[in-house]
XYZ file of C-alpha atoms in Angstrom:
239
model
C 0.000 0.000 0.000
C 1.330 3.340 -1.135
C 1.454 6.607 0.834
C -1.411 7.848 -1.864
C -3.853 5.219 -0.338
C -2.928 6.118 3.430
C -4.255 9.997 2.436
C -7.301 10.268 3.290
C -9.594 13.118 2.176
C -10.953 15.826 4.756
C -14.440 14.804 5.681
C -17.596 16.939 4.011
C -18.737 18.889 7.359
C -21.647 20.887 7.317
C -20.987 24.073 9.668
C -17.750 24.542 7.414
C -20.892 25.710 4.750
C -23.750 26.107 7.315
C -23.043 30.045 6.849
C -23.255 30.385 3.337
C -26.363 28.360 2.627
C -28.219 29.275 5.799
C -27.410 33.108 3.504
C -28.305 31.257 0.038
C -31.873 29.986 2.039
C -32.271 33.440 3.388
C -32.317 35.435 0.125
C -34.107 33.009 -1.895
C -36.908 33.033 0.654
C -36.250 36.945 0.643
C -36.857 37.397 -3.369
C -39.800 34.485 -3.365
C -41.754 36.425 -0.729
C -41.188 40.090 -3.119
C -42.388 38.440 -6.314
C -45.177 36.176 -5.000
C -46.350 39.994 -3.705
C -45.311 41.512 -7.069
C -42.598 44.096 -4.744
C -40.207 43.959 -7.717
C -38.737 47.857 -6.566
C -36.845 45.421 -3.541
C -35.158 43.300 -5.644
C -32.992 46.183 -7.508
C -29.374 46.776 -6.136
C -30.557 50.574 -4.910
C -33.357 48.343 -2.562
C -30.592 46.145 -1.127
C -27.685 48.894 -0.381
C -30.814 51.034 1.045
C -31.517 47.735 3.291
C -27.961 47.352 4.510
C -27.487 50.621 5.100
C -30.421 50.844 7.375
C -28.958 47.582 9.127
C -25.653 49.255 10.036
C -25.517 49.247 13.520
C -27.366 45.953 14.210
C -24.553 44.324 11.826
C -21.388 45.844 13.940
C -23.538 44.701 17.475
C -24.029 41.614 15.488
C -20.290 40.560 14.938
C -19.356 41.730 18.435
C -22.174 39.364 19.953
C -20.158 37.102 17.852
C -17.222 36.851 19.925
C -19.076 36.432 23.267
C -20.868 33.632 21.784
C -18.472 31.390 20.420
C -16.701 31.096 24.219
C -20.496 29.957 25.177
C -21.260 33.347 26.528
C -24.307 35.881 26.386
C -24.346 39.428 27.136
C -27.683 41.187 27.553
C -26.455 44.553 28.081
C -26.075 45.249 24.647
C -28.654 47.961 24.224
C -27.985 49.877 27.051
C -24.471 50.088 26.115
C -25.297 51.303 22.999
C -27.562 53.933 24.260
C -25.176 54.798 26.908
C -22.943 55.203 24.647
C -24.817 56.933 22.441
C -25.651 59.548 24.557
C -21.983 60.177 25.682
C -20.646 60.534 22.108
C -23.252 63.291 21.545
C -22.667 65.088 24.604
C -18.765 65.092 23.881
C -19.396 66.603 20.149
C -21.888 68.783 21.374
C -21.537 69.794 17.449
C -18.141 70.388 17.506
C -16.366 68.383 14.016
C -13.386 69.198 16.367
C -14.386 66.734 18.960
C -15.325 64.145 16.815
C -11.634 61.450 17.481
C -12.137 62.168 21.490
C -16.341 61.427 21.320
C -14.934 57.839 19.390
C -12.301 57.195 21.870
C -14.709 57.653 25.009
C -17.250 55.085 23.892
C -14.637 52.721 23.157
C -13.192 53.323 26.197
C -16.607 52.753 27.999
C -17.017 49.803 25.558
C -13.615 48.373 27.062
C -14.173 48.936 30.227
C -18.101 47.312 30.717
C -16.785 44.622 28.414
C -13.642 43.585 31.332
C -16.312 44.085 34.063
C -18.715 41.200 32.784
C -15.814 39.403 31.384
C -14.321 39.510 35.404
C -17.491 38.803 37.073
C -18.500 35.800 35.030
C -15.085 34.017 35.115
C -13.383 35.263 38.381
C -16.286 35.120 40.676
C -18.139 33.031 38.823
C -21.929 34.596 38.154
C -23.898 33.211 35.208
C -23.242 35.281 32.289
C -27.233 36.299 32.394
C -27.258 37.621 35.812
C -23.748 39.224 35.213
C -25.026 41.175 31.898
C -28.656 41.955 32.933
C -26.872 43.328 35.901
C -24.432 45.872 33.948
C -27.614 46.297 31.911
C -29.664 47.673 34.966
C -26.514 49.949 36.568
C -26.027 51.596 32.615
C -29.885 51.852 33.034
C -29.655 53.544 36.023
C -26.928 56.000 35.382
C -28.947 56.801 32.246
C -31.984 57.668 34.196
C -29.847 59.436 36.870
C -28.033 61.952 34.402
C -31.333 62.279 32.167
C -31.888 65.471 31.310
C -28.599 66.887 32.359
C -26.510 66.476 29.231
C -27.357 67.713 26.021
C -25.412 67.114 22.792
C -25.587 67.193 19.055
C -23.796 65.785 16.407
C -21.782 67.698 14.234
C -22.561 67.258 10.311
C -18.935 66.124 9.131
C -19.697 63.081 11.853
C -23.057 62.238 10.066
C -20.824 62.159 6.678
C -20.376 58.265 8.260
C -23.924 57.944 7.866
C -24.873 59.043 4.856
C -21.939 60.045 2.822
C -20.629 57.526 -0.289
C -17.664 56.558 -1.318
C -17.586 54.808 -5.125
C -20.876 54.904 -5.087
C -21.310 53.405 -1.470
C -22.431 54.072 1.769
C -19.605 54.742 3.859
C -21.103 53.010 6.905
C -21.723 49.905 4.653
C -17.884 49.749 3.570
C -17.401 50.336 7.624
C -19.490 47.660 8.210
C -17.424 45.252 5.693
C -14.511 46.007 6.838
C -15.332 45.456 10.473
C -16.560 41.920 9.116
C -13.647 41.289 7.198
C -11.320 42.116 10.257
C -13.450 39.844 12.330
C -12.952 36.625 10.084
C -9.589 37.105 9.720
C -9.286 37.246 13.692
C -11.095 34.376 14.138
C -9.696 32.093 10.949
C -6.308 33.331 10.697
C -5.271 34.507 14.635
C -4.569 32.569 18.370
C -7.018 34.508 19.519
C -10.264 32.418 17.574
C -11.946 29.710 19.907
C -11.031 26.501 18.864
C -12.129 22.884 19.770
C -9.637 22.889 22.824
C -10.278 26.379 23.813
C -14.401 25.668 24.223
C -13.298 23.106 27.397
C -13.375 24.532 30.365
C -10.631 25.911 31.597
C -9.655 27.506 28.251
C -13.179 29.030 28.268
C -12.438 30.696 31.402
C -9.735 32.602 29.625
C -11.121 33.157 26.711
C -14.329 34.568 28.062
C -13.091 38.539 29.208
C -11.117 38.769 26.164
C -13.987 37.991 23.722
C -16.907 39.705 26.048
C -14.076 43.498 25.996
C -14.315 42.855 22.181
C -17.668 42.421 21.625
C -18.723 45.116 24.023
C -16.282 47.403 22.207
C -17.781 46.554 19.135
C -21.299 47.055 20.370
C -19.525 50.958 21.563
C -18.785 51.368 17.857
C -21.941 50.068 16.835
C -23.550 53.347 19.006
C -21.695 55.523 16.460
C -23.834 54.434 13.594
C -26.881 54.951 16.082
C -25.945 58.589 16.958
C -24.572 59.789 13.308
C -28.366 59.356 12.524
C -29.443 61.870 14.950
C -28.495 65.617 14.667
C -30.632 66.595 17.778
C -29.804 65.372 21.487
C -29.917 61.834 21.964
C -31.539 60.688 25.276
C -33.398 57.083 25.567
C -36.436 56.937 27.442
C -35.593 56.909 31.067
């Protein structure tokens, strides 16, 4: 028996594809539903880049959720991080095009920091990841409803250039958003710091957990950025 024989080919596995036909199901289903209804306008490029671009921030929340999941994690403080965070970046601008780099750099900071909390309070003292993130969820909640009404902000109209300028004939939010996406793949395909098979047990979990919940809350802090460009007034969730 030859070496050729001993080779044996890599098995068919489905989650290798699951991605990519789970997205083939999703838009066939997508473009049955508009023509059984006769909504041909939705089917034109214009209709999907208009779609996208209204998905921005939910995308960018969506790949940082990402992280937290694959370590078998959950964080349920996303939207009151991102209105938190909101909030902050407007009241930093304030309008001012000049404050636009220190606005960014506070909600990832904030992003960071909430991110390390739950990450620290789910592996250190062990607490469930729900009662850990429904926690943070409540205290953001609270300082929103604390400070409501005592910051006012604006955002400046070079900022909301991220929102609705183009660039070759694009949103600029959408390239944001593909290059976010792209950056997260390669992370996770080509980098240590992707979960693996080994690092899902549980004392690599452990580890891995309040490195992947900083990211994805950091991501979720960026993710506030496409919710506030939107908005030229002050920005203030209900309390």
């Amino acid at each position: 028996m030859n070496k050729a024989t001993l080779i044996r080919r890599p098995a068919w596995r489905m989650e290798h594809y699951a991605p990519a036909l789970l997205l083939g199901l999703a838009v066939l289903i997508y473009a049955a539903i508009a023509l059984s209804l006769g909504l041909t306008r939705f089917l034109t490029p214009e209709a999907t880049v208009s779609i996208l671009n209204r998905s921005i921030a939910l995308g960018i929340t969506a790949v940082g959720q990402t992280f937290t999941i694959l370590v078998g994690s959950i964080d349920l403080s996303v939207a009151h991080l991102i209105s938190a965070s909101a909030v902050v970046s407007s009241a930093i601008m304030n309008g001012d095009p000049a404050m636009m780099v220190p606005a960014v750099a506070a909600v990832l900071v904030m992003g960071t920091v909430v991110g390390t909390l739950n990450g620290l309070l789910i592996t250190r003292l062990d607490v469930n990841p729900l009662i850990a993130t429904l926690g943070m969820a409540l205290i953001i909640q609270g300082c929103l409803a604390s400070f409501h009404g005592r910051f006012g902000g604006s955002v400046p109209d070079a900022f909301q250039y991220f929102a609705y300028g183009e660039v070759l004939g694009l949103p600029v939010s959408l390239v944001v958003l593909a290059l976010l996406v792209l950056g997260a793949w390669i992370v996770l395909r080509f980098t240590r710091l992707a979960p693996t098979s080994t690092r899902l047990e549980a004392t690599a979990t452990r580890r891995a957990r309040p490195a992947s919940t900083r990211r994805g809350s950091s991501w979720r802090a960026i993710s506030s950025a496409a919710f506030a460009r939107r908005s030229p007034a002050s920005i203030w969730p209900a309390a």
